[in-house]
mmCIF file of C-alpha atoms in Angstrom:
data_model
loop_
_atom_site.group_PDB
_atom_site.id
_atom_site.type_symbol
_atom_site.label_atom_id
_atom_site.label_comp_id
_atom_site.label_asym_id
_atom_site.label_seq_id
_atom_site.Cartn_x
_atom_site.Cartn_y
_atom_site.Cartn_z
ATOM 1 C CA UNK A 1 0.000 0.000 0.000
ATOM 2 C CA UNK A 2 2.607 2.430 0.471
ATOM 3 C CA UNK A 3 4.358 1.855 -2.507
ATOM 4 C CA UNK A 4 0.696 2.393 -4.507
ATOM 5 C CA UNK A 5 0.722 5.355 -2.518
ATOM 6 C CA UNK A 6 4.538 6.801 -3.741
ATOM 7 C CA UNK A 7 3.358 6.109 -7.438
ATOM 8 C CA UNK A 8 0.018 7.800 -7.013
ATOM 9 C CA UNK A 9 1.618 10.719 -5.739
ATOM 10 C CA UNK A 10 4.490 11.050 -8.502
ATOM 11 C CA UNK A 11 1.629 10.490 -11.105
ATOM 12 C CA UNK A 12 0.038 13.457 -9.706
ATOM 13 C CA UNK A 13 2.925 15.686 -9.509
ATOM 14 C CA UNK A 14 3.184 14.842 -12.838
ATOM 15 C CA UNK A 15 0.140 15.267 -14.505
ATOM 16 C CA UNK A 16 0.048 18.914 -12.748
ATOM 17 C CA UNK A 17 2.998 19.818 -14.552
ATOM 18 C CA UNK A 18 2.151 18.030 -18.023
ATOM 19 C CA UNK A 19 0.945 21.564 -19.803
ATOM 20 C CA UNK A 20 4.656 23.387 -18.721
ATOM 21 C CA UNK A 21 6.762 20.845 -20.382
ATOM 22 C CA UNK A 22 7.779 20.925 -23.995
ATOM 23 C CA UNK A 23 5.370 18.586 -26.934
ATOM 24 C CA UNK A 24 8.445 15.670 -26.283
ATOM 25 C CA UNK A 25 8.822 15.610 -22.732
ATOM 26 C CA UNK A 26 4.404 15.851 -22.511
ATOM 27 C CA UNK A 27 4.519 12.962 -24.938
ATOM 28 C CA UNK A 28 7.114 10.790 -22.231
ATOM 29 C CA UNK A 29 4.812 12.226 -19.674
ATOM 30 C CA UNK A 30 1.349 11.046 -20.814
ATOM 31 C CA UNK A 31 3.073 7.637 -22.114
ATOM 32 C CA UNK A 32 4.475 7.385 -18.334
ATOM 33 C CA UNK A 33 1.482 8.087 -17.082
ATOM 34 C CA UNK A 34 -0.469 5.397 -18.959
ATOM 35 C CA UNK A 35 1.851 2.815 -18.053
ATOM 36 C CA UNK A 36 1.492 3.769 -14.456
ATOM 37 C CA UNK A 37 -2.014 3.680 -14.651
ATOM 38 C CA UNK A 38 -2.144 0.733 -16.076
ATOM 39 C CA UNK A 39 0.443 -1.120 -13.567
ATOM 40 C CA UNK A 40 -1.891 0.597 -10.625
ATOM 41 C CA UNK A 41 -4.645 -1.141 -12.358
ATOM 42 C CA UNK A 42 -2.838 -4.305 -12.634
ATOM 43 C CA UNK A 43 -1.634 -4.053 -9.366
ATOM 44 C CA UNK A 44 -5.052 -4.049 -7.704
ATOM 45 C CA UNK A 45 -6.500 -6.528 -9.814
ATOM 46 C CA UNK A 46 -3.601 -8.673 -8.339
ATOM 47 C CA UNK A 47 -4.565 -7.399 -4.864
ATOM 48 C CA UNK A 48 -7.631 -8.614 -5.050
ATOM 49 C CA UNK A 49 -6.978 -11.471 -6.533
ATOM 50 C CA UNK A 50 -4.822 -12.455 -3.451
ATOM 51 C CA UNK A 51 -6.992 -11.318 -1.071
ATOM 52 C CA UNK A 52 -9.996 -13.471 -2.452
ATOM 53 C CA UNK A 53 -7.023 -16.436 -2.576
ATOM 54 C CA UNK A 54 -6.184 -15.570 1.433
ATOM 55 C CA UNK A 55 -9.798 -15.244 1.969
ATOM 56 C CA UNK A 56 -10.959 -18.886 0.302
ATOM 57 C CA UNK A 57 -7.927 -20.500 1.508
ATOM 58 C CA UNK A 58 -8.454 -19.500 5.297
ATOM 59 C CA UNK A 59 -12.092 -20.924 4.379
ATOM 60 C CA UNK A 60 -10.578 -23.747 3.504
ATOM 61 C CA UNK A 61 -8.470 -24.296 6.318
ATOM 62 C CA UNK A 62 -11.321 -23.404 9.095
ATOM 63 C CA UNK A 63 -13.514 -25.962 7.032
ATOM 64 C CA UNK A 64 -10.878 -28.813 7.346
ATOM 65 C CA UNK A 65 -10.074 -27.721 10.603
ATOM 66 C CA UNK A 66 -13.781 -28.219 11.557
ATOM 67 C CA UNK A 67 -13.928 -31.321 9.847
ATOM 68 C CA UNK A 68 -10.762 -32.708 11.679
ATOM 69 C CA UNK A 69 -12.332 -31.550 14.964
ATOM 70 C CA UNK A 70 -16.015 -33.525 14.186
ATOM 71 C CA UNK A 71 -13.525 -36.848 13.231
ATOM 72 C CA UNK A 72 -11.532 -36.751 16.448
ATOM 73 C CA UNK A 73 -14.601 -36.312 18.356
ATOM 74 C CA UNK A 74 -16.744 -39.210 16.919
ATOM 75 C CA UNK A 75 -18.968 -41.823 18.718
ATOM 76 C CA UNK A 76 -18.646 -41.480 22.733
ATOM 77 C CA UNK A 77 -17.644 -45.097 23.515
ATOM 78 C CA UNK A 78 -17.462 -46.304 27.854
ATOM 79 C CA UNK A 79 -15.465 -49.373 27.790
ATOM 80 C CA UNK A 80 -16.160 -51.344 31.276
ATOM 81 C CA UNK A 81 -13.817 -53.972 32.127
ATOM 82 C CA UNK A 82 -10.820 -51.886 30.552
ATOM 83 C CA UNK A 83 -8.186 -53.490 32.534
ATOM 84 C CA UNK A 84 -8.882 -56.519 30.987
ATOM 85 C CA UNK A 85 -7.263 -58.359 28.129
ATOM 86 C CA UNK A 86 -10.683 -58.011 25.961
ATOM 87 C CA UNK A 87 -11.212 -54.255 27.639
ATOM 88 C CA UNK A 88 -8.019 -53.213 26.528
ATOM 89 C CA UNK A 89 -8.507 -55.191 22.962
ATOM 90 C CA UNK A 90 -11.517 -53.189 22.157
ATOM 91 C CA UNK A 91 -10.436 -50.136 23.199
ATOM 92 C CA UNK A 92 -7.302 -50.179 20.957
ATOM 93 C CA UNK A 93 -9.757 -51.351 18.187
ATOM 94 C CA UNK A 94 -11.996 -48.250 19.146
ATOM 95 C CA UNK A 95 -9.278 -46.036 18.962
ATOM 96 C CA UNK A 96 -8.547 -46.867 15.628
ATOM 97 C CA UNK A 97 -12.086 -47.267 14.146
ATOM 98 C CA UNK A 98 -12.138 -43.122 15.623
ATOM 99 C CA UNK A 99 -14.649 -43.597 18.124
ATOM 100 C CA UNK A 100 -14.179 -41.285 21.380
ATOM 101 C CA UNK A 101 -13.167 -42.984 24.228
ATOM 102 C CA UNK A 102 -14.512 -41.380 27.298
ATOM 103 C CA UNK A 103 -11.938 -41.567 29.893
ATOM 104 C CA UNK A 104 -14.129 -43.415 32.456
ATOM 105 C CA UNK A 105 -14.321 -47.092 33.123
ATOM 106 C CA UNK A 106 -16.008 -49.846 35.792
ATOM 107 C CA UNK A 107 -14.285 -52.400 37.428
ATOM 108 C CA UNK A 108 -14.066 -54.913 40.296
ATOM 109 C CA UNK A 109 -13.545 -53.742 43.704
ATOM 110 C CA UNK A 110 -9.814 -54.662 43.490
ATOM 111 C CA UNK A 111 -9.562 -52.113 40.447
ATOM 112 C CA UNK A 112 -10.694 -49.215 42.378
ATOM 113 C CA UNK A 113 -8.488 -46.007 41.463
ATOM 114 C CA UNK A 114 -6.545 -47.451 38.834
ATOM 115 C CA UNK A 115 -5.828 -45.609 35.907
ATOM 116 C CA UNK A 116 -4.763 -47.237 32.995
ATOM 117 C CA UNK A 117 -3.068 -46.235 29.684
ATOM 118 C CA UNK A 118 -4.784 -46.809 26.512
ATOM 119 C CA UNK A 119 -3.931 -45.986 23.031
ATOM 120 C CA UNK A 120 -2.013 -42.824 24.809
ATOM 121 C CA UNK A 121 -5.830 -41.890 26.083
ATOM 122 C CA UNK A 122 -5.783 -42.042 29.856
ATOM 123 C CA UNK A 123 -9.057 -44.075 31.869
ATOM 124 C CA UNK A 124 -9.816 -43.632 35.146
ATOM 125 C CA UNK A 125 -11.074 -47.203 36.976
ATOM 126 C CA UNK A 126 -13.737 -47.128 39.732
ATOM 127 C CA UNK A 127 -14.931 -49.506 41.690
ATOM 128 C CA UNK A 128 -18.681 -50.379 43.063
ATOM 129 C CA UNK A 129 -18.831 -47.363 44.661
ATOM 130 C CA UNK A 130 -21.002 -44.617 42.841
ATOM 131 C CA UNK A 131 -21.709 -45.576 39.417
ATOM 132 C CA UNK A 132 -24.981 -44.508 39.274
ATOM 133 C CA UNK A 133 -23.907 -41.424 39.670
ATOM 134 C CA UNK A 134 -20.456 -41.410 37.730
ATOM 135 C CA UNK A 135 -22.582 -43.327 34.615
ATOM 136 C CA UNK A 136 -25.953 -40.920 35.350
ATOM 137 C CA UNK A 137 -23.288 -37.766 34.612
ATOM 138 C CA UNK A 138 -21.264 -39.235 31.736
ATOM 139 C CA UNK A 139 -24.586 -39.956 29.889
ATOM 140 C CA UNK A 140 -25.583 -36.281 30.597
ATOM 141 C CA UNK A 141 -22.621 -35.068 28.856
ATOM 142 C CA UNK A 142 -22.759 -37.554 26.195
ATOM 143 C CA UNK A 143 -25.851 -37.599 25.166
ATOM 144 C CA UNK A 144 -24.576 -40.673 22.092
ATOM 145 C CA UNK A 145 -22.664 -42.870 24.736
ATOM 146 C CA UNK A 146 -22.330 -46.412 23.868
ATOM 147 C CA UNK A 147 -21.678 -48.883 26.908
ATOM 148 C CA UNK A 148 -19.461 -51.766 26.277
ATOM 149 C CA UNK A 149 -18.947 -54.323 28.838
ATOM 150 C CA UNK A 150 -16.610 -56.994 29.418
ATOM 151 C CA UNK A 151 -16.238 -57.807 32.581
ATOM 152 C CA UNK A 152 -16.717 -61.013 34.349
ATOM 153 C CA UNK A 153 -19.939 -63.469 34.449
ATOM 154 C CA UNK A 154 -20.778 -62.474 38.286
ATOM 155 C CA UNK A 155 -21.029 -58.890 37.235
ATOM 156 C CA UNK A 156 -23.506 -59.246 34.064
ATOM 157 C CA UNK A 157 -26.878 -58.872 36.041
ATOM 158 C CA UNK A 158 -25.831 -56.269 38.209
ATOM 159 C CA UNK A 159 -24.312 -53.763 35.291
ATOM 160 C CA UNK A 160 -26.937 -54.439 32.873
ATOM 161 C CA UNK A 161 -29.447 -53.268 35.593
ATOM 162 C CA UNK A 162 -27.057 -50.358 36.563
ATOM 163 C CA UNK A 163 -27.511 -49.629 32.740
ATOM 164 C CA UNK A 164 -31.335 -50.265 32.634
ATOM 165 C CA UNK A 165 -31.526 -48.116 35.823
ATOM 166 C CA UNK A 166 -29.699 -45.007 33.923
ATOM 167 C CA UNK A 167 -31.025 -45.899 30.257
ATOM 168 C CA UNK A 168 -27.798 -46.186 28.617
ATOM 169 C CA UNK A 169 -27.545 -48.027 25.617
ATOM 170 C CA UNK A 170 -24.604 -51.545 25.926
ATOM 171 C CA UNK A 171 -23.174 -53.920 24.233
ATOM 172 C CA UNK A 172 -22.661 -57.025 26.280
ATOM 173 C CA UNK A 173 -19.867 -59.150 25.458
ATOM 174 C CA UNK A 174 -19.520 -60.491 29.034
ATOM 175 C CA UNK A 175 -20.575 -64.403 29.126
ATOM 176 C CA UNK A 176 -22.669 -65.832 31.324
ATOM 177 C CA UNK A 177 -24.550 -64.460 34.616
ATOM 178 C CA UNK A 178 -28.199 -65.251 34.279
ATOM 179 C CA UNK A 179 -28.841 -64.531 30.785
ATOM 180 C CA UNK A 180 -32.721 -65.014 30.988
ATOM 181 C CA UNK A 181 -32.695 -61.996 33.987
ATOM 182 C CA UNK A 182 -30.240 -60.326 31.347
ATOM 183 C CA UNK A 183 -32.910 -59.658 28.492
ATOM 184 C CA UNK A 184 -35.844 -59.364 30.617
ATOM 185 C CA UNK A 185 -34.614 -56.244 32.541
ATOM 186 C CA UNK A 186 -33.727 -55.073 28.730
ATOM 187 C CA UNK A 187 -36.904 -55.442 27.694
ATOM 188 C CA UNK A 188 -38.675 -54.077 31.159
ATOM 189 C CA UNK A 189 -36.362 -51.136 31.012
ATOM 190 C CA UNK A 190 -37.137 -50.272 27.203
ATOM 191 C CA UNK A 191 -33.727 -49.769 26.397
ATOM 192 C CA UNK A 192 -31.370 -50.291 23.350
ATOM 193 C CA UNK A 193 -28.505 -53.571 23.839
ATOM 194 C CA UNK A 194 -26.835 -55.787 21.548
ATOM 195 C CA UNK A 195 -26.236 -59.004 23.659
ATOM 196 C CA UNK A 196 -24.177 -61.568 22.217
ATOM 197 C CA UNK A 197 -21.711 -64.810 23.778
ATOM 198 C CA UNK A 198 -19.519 -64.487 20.525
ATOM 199 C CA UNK A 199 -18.356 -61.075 19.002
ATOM 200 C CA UNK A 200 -16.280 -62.203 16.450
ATOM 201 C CA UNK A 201 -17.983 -62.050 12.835
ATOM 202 C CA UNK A 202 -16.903 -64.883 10.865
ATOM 203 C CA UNK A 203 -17.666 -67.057 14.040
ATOM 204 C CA UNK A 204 -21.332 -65.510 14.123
ATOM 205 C CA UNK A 205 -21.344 -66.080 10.325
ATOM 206 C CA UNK A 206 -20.871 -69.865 11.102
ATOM 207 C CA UNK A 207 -23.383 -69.838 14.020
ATOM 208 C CA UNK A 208 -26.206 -68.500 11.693
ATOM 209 C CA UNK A 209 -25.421 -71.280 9.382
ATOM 210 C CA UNK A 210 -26.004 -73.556 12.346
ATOM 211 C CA UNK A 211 -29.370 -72.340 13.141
ATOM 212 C CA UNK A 212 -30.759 -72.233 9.447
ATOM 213 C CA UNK A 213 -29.793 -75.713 9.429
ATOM 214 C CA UNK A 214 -31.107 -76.721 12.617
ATOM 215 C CA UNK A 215 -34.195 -75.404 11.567
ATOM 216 C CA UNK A 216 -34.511 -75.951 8.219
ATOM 217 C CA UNK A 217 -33.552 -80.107 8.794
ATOM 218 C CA UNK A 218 -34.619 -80.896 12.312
ATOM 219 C CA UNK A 219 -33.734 -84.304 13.203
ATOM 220 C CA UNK A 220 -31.375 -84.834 10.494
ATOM 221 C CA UNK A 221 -28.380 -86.283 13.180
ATOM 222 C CA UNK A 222 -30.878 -88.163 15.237
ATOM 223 C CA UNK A 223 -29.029 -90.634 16.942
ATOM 224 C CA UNK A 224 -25.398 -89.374 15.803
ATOM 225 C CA UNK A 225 -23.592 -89.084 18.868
ATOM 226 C CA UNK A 226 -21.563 -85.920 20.139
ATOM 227 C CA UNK A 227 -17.916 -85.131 20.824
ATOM 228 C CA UNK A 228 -17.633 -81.613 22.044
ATOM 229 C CA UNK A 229 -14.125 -79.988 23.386
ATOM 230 C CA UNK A 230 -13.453 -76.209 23.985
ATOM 231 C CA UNK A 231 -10.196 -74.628 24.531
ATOM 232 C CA UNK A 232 -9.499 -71.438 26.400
ATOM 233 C CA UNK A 233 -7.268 -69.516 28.696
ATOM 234 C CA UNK A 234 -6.859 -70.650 31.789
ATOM 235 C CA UNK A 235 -8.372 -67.103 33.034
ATOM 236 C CA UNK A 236 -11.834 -68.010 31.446
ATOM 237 C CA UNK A 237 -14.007 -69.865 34.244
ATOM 238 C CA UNK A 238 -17.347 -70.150 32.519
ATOM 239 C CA UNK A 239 -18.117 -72.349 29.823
ATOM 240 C CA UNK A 240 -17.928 -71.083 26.318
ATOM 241 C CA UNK A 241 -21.182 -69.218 25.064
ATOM 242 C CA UNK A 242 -20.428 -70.269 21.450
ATOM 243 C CA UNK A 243 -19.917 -73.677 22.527
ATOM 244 C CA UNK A 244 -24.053 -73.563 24.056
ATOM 245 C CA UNK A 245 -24.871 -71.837 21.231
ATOM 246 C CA UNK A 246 -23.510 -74.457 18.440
ATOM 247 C CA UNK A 247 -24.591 -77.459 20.790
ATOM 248 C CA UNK A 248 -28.530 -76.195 21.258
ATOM 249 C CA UNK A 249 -28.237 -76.253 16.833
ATOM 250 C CA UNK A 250 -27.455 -79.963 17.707
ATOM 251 C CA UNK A 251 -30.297 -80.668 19.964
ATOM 252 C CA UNK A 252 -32.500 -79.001 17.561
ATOM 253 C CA UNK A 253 -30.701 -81.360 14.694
ATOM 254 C CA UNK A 254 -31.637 -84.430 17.108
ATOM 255 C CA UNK A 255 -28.772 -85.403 19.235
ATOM 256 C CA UNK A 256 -29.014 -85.913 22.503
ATOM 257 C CA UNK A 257 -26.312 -84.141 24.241
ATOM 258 C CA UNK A 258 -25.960 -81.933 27.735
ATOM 259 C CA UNK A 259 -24.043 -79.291 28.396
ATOM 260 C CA UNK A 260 -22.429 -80.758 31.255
ATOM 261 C CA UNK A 261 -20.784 -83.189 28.765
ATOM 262 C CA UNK A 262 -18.238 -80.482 26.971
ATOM 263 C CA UNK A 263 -15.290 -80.808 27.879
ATOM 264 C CA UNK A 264 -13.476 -77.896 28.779
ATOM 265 C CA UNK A 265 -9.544 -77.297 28.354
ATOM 266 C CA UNK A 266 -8.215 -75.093 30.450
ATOM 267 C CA UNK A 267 -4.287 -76.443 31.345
ATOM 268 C CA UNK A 268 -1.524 -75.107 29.069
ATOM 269 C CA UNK A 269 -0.060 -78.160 29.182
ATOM 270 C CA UNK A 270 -2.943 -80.035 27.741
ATOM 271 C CA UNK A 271 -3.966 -76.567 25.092
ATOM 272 C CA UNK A 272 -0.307 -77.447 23.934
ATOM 273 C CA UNK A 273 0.110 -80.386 23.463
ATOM 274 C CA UNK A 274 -3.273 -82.515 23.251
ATOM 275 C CA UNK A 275 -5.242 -79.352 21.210
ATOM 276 C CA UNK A 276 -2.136 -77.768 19.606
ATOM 277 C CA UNK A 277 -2.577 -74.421 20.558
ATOM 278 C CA UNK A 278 0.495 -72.335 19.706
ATOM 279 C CA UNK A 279 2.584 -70.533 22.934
ATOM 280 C CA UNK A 280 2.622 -67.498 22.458
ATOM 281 C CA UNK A 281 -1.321 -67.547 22.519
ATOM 282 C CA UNK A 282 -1.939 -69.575 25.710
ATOM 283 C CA UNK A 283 -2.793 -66.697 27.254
ATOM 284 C CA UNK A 284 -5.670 -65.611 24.478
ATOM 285 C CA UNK A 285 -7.337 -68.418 22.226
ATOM 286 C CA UNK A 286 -10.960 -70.352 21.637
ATOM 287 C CA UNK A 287 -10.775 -73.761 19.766
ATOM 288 C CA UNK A 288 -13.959 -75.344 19.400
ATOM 289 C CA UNK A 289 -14.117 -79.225 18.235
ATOM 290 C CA UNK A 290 -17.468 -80.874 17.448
ATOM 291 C CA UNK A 291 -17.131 -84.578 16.348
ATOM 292 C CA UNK A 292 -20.322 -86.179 15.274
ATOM 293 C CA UNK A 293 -20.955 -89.984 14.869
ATOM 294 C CA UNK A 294 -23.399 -92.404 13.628
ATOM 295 C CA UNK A 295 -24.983 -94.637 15.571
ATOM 296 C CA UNK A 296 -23.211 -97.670 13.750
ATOM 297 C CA UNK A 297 -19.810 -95.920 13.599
ATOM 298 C CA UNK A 298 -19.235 -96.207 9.673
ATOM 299 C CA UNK A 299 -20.249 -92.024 9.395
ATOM 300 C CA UNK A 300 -18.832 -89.070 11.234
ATOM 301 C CA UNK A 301 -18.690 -85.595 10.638
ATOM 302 C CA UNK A 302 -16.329 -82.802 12.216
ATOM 303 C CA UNK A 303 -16.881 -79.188 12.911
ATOM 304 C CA UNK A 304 -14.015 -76.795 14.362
ATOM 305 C CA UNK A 305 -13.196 -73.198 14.396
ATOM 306 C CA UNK A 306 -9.985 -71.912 16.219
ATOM 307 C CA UNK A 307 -9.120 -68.648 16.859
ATOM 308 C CA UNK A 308 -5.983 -67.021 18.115
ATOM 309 C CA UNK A 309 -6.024 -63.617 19.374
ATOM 310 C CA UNK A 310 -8.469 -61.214 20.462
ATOM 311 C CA UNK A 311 -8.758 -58.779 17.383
ATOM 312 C CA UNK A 312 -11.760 -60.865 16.022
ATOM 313 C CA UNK A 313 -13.732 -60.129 18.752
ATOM 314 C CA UNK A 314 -12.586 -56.648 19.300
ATOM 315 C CA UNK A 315 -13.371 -55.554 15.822
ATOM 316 C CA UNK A 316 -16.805 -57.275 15.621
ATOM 317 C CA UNK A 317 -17.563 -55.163 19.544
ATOM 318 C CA UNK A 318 -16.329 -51.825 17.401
ATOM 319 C CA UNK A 319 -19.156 -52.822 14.827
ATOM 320 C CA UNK A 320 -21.956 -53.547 17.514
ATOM 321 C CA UNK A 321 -21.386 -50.306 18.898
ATOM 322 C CA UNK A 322 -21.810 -48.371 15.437
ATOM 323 C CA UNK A 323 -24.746 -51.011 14.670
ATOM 324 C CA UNK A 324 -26.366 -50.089 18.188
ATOM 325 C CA UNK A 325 -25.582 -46.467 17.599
ATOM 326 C CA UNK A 326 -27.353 -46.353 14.623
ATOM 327 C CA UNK A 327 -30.469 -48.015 15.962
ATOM 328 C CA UNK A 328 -30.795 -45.943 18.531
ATOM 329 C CA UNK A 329 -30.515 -43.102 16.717
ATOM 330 C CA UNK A 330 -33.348 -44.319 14.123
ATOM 331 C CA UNK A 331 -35.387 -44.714 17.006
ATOM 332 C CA UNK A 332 -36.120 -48.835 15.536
ATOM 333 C CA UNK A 333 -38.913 -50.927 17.232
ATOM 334 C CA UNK A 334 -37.179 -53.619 18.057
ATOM 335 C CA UNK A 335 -33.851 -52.958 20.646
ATOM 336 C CA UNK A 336 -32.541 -56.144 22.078
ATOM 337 C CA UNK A 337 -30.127 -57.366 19.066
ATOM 338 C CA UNK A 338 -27.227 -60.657 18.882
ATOM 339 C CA UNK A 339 -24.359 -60.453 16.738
ATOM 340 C CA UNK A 340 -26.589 -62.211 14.449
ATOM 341 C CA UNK A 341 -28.624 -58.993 13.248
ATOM 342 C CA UNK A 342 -25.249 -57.301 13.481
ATOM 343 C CA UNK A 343 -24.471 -59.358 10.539
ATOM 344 C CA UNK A 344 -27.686 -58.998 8.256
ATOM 345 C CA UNK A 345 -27.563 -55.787 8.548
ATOM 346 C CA UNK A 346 -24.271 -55.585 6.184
ATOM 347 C CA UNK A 347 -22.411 -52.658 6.866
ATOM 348 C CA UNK A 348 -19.518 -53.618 8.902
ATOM 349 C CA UNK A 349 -16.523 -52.403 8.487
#
């Protein structure tokens, strides 16, 4: 601006003194003067021009800025049970799917106070002491909050009250407790929950190929007789919730076969060497063996799926959450879902 300002002024000086000046020097004058005119013109045009540039480009970067600042804050996700293997599993898996981890979590007595590193994201740990209160505030301030909870089997009636009570959507991926309490105080509190024993995908994929054959062709192993072995880590105490799941396609199929029957692996001597589980995932597995066999002997059939790892189940929890989200949000009829409808519904990730 102060240069335009030096060249106005020496335009005007010279423009007053144009008519003094002999025919040649006028001529040099009024050509100067065009030219100067013309670069003023020029040079505002390219003033502008920037200025509109700036203008658009701060646009730009306020736009992306906002954009950035919606992504980091997405889907408000409570992960109970965060100290955990599975917790800790999901929440990494959260993390990276960009869901918002709030920095809150429930745990046993023993786990009261702890704070524990996730994903560089700091959670605080609290006990039994008040959560109505802690969850009743967090749901306040996020309004979207998803509930996940894996905790242990003792705890499952007593959260998914606590949940009921508040009216907080979950995701329970937390085996056993009572499970028939479990989805009648879902459906007497009128809330939104996907509960399901197995989280992993391609394992649910398998289960719903179990029940459309069980019952599509009921009674078609009548008489067969069944094997059934489960593998896990020693830390799991229940019995497997896939392994009930697959075996009540069996009954339905016509074998006669109690649950009390499975047999249940939980030495790492025996996962090592009698079911071959490798050693570095002692510690984190679920091998399922079904052996079928004909009443005469001459026909048998096998089923198995093995996993190793917790991702599976950590990336089908981040897809139950978005699922439920989105449910809730659509205000659906129905609100108790399973894996299962997690599935069908075809947009996982």
């Amino acid at each position: 601006m102060t240069l335009l300002a030096n060249i106005s002024g020496n335009i005007t000086t010279q423009s007053q003194q144009k008519f003094l000046l002999p025919l040649s020097s006028r001529s040099v004058t009024s050509s100067f003067m065009r030219r100067s005119r013309a670069s003023k013109r020029l040079f505002l045009r390219q003033k502008n021009l920037v200025l509109k540039c700036t203008a658009s480009s701060m646009s730009s970067v306020q736009s992306l800025e906002q954009t950035r600042s919606t992504e980091s804050f997405g889907l408000p996700i409570m992960m109970n049970g965060s100290t955990g293997k599975m917790g800790r599993a999901v929440l990494e898996a959260a993390d990276a799917a960009g869901l918002y981890i709030v920095p809150e979590s429930f745990g046993g007595p023993e786990d009261e106070g702890k704070t524990i590193q996730v994903s560089g994201k700091e959670i605080k740990v609290h006990g039994y002491s008040d959560r109505e209160t802690i969850l009743s505030s967090l749901y306040e301030e996020y309004p979207n909050l998803v509930v996940v909870d894996y905790t242990v089997p003792s705890a499952v009636n007593g959260n998914a009250e606590l949940y009921a009570k508040v009216g907080v959507p979950f995701v329970m991926g937390t085996t056993g407790g009572d499970r028939e309490k479990l989805y009648k105080t879902v459906e007497e509190s009128n809330i939104y929950a996907v509960i399901s024993p197995q989280m992993g995908k391609q394992v649910v994929a398998f289960l719903a190929a179990m029940e459309i054959m069980a019952e599509q062709f009921p009674g078609a192993f009548s008489g067969y007789d069944l094997q059934v072995m489960e593998s896990h880590q020693a830390s799991k105490k229940d019995t497997s919730g896939t392994a009930k799941a697959v075996i009540s396609c069996f009954q339905k199929l016509g074998v006669s076969f109690r649950e009390d029957q499975i047999q249940l692996i939980r030495d790492p001597r025996l996962q090592r060497e009698m079911v071959g589980v490798p050693d570095e995932y002692l510690s984190g597995h679920a091998f399922h063996m079904y052996n079928l066999t004909s009443p005469d002997g001459t026909v048998s059939f096998e089923f198995q799926h093995n996993v190793c790892g917790r991702s599976i189940y950590a990336e089908g929890t981040v897809d139950a959450v978005l699922f439920l989200a989105k449910k809730v949000q659509e205000k659906a009829e129905k609100r108790i879902y399973d894996m299962i409808d997690v599935l069908r519904e075809g947009n996982m990730r």
